[in-house]
PDB file of C-alpha atoms in Angstrom:
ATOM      1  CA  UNK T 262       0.000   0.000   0.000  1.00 82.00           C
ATOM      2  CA  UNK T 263       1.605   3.320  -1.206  1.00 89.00           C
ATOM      3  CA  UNK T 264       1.383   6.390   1.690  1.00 91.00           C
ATOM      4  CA  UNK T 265       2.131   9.762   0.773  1.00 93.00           C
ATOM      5  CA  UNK T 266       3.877  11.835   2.998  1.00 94.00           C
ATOM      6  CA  UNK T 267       5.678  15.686   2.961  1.00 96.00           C
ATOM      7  CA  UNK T 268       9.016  16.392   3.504  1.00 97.00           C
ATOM      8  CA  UNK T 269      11.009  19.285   3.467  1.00 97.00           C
ATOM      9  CA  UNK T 270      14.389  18.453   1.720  1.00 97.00           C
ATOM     10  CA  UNK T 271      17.630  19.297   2.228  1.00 97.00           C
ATOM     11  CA  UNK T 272      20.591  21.514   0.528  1.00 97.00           C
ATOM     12  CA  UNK T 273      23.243  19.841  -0.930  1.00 97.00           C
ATOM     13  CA  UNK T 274      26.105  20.103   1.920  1.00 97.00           C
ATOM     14  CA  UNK T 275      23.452  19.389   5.098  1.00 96.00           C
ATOM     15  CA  UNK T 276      22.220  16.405   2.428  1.00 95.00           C
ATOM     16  CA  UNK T 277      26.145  14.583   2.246  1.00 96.00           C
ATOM     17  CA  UNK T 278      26.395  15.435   5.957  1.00 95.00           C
ATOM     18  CA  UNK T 279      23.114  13.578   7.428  1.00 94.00           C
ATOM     19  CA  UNK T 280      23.344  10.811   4.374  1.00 94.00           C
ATOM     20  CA  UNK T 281      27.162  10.277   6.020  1.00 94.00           C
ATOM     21  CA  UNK T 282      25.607   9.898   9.700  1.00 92.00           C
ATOM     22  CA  UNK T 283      22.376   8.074   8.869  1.00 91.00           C
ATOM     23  CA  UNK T 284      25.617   5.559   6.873  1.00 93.00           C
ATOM     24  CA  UNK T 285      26.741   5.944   9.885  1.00 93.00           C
ATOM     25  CA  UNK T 286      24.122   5.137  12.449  1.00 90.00           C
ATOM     26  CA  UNK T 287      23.139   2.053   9.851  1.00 91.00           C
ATOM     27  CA  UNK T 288      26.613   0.442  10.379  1.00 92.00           C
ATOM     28  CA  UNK T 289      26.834   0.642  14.285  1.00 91.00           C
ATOM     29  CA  UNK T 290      22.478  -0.765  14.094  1.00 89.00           C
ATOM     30  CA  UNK T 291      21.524  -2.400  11.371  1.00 88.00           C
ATOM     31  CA  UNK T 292      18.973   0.088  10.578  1.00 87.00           C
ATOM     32  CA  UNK T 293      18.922  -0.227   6.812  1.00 87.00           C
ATOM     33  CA  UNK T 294      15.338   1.304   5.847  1.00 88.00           C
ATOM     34  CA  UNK T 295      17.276   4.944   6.847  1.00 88.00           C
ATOM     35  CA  UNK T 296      17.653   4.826   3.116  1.00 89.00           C
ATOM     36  CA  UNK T 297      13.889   4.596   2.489  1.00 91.00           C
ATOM     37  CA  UNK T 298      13.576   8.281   1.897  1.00 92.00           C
ATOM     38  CA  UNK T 299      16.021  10.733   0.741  1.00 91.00           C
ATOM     39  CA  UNK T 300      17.795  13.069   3.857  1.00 93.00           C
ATOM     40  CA  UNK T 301      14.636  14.976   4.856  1.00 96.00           C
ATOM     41  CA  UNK T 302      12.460  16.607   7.757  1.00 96.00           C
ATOM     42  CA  UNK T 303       9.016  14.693   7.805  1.00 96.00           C
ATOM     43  CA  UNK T 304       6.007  16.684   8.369  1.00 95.00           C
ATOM     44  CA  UNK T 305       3.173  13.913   8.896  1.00 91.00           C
ATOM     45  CA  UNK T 306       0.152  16.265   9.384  1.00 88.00           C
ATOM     46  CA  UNK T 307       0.781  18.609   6.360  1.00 89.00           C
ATOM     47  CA  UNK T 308      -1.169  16.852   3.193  1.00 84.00           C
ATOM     48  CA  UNK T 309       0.233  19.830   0.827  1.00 88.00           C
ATOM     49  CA  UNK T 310       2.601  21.618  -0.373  1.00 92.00           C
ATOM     50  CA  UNK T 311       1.128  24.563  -1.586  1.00 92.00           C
ATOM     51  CA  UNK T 312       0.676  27.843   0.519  1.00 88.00           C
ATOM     52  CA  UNK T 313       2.528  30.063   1.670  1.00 89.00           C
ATOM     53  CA  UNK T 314       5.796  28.789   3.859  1.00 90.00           C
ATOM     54  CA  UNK T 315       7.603  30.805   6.239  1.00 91.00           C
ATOM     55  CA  UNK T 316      11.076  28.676   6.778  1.00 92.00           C
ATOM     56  CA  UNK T 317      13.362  31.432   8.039  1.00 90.00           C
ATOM     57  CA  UNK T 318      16.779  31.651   7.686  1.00 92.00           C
ATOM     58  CA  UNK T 319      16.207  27.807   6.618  1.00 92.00           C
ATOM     59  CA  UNK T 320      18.648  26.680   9.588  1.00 94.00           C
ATOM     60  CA  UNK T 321      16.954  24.057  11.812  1.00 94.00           C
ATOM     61  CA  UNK T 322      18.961  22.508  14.751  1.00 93.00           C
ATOM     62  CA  UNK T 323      17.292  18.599  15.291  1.00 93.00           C
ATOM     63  CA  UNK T 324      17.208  16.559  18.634  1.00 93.00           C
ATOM     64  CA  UNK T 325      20.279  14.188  19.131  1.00 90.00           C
ATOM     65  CA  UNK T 326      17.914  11.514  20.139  1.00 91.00           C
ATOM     66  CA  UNK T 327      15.388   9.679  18.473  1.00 91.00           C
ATOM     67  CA  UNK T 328      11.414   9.735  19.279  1.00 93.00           C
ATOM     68  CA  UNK T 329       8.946   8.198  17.355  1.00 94.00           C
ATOM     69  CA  UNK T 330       6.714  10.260  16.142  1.00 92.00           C
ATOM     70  CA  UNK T 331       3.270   7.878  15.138  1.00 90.00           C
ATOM     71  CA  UNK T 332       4.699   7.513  11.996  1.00 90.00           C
ATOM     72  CA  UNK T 333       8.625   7.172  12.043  1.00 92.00           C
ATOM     73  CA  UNK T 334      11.602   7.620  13.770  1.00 94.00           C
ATOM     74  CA  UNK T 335      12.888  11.282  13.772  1.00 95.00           C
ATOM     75  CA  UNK T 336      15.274  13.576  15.414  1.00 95.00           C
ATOM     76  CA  UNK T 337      12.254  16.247  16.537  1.00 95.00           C
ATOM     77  CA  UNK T 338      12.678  19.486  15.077  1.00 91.00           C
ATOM     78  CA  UNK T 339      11.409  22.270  17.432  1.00 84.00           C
ATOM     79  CA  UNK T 340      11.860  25.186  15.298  1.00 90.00           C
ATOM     80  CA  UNK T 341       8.381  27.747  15.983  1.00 92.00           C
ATOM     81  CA  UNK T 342       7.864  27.556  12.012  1.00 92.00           C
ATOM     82  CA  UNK T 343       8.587  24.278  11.519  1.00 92.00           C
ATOM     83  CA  UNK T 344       6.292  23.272  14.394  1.00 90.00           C
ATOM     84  CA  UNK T 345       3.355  25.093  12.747  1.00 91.00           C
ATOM     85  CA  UNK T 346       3.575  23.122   9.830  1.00 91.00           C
ATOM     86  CA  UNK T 347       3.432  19.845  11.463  1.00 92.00           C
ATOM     87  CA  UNK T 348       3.179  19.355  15.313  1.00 91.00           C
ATOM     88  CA  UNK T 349       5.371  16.038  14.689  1.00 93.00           C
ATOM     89  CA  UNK T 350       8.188  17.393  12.333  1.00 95.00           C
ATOM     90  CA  UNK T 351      11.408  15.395  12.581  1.00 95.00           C
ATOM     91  CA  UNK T 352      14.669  14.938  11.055  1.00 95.00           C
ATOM     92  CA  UNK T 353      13.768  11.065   9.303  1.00 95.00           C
ATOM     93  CA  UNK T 354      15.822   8.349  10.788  1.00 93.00           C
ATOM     94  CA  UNK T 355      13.582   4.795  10.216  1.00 92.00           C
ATOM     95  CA  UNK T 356       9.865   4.001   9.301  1.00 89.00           C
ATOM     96  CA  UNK T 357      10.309   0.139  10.618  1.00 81.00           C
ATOM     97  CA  UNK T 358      12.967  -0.222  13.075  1.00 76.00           C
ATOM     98  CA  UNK T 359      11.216  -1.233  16.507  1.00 84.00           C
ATOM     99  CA  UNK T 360      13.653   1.484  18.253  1.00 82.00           C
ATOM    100  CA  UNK T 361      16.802   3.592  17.908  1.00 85.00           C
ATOM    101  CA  UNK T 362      19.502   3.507  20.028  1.00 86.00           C
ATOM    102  CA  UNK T 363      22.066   5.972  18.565  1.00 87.00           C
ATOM    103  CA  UNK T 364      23.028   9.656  19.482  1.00 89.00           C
ATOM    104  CA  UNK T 365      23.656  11.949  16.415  1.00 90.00           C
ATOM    105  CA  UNK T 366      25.762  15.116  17.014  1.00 90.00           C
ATOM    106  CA  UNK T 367      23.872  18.470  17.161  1.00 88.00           C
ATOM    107  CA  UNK T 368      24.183  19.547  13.555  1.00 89.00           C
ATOM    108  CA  UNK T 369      22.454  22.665  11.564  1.00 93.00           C
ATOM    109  CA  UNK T 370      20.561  21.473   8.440  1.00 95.00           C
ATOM    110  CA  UNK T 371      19.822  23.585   5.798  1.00 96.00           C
ATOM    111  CA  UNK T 372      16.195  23.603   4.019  1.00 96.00           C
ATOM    112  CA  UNK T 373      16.014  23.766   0.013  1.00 96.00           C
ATOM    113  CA  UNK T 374      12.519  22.854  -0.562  1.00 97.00           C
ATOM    114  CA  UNK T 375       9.215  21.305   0.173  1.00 97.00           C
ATOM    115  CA  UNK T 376       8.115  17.793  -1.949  1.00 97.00           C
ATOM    116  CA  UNK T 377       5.014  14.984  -1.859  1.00 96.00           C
ATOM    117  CA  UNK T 378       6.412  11.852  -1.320  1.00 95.00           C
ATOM    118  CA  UNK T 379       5.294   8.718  -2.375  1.00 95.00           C
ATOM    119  CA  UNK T 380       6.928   5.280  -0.446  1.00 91.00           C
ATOM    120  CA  UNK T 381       5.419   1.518   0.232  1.00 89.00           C
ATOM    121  CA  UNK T 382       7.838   0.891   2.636  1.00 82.00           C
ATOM    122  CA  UNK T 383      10.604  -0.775   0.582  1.00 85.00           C
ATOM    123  CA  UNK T 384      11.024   2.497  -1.713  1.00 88.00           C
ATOM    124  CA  UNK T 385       9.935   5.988  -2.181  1.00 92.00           C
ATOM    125  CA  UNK T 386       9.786   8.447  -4.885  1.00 94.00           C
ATOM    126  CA  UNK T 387       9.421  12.481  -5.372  1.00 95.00           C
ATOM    127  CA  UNK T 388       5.812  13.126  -6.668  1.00 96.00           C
ATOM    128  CA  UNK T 389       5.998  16.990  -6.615  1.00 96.00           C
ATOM    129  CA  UNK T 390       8.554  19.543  -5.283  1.00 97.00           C
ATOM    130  CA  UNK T 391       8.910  22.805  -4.842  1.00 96.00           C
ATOM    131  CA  UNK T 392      12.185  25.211  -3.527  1.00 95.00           C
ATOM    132  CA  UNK T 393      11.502  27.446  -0.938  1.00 95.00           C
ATOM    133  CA  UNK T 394      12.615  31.003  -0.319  1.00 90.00           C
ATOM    134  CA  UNK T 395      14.931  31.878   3.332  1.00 86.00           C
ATOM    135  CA  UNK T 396      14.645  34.899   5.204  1.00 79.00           C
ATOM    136  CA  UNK T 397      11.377  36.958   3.232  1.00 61.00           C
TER     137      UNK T 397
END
């Protein structure tokens, strides 16, 4: 069964950096399905993409530990704007791993965009994206 879900992506340099620890956090785990979607921040209650989006400076600062969320594993994200996009915004770790047991250094991640994502569990794939503007 495909879900949709939308994310807000990453720029290129905070995308290498959090691919490199989720590589990480995989190897010292076994949490593989970290590569299920690309290095993004999940918003879980936000069924659009369209509006208007205030994202700052585009600088968000995730939790070193993982929660999950009612849908995945994610570093919570506690930025105000953020937050009023999706009360359960996180940094994506793992849809199916039963728990996570791995610290992640306090990083600051960059936002490019907003996209619709399409996964059944095993795979995912950009429906629609869109970049967003910093600092209006």
């Amino acid at each position: 069964m495909k879900e949709r879900i939308t994310v807000l992506t990453l720029e290129e340099d905070s995308r290498l950096l959090w691919r490199r620890l989720l590589t990480d956090c995989y190897r010292k785990t076994g949490v593989w399905d970290s590569y299920l979607l690309p290095p993004c921040i999940i918003l879980p209650d936000l069924g659009s993409i369209d509006g208007d989006i205030d994202i700052g400076d585009g600088c968000v600062y995730p939790e070193s530990r993982a929660v999950h969320n009612g849908w995945a594993w994610v570093l919570p994200v506690f930025d105000e704007r953020i937050r009023a996009l999706s009360r359960r915004a996180g940094l994506f770790i793992s849809k199916n791993a039963e728990s996570i047991s791995y610290e992640f250094p306090p990083e600051c991640l960059k936002i490019k965009g907003i996209a619709s994502v399409e996964t059944d569990g095993m795979s995912s794939r950009i429906v629609r994206f869109r970049p967003l503007r910093r600092d209006r």
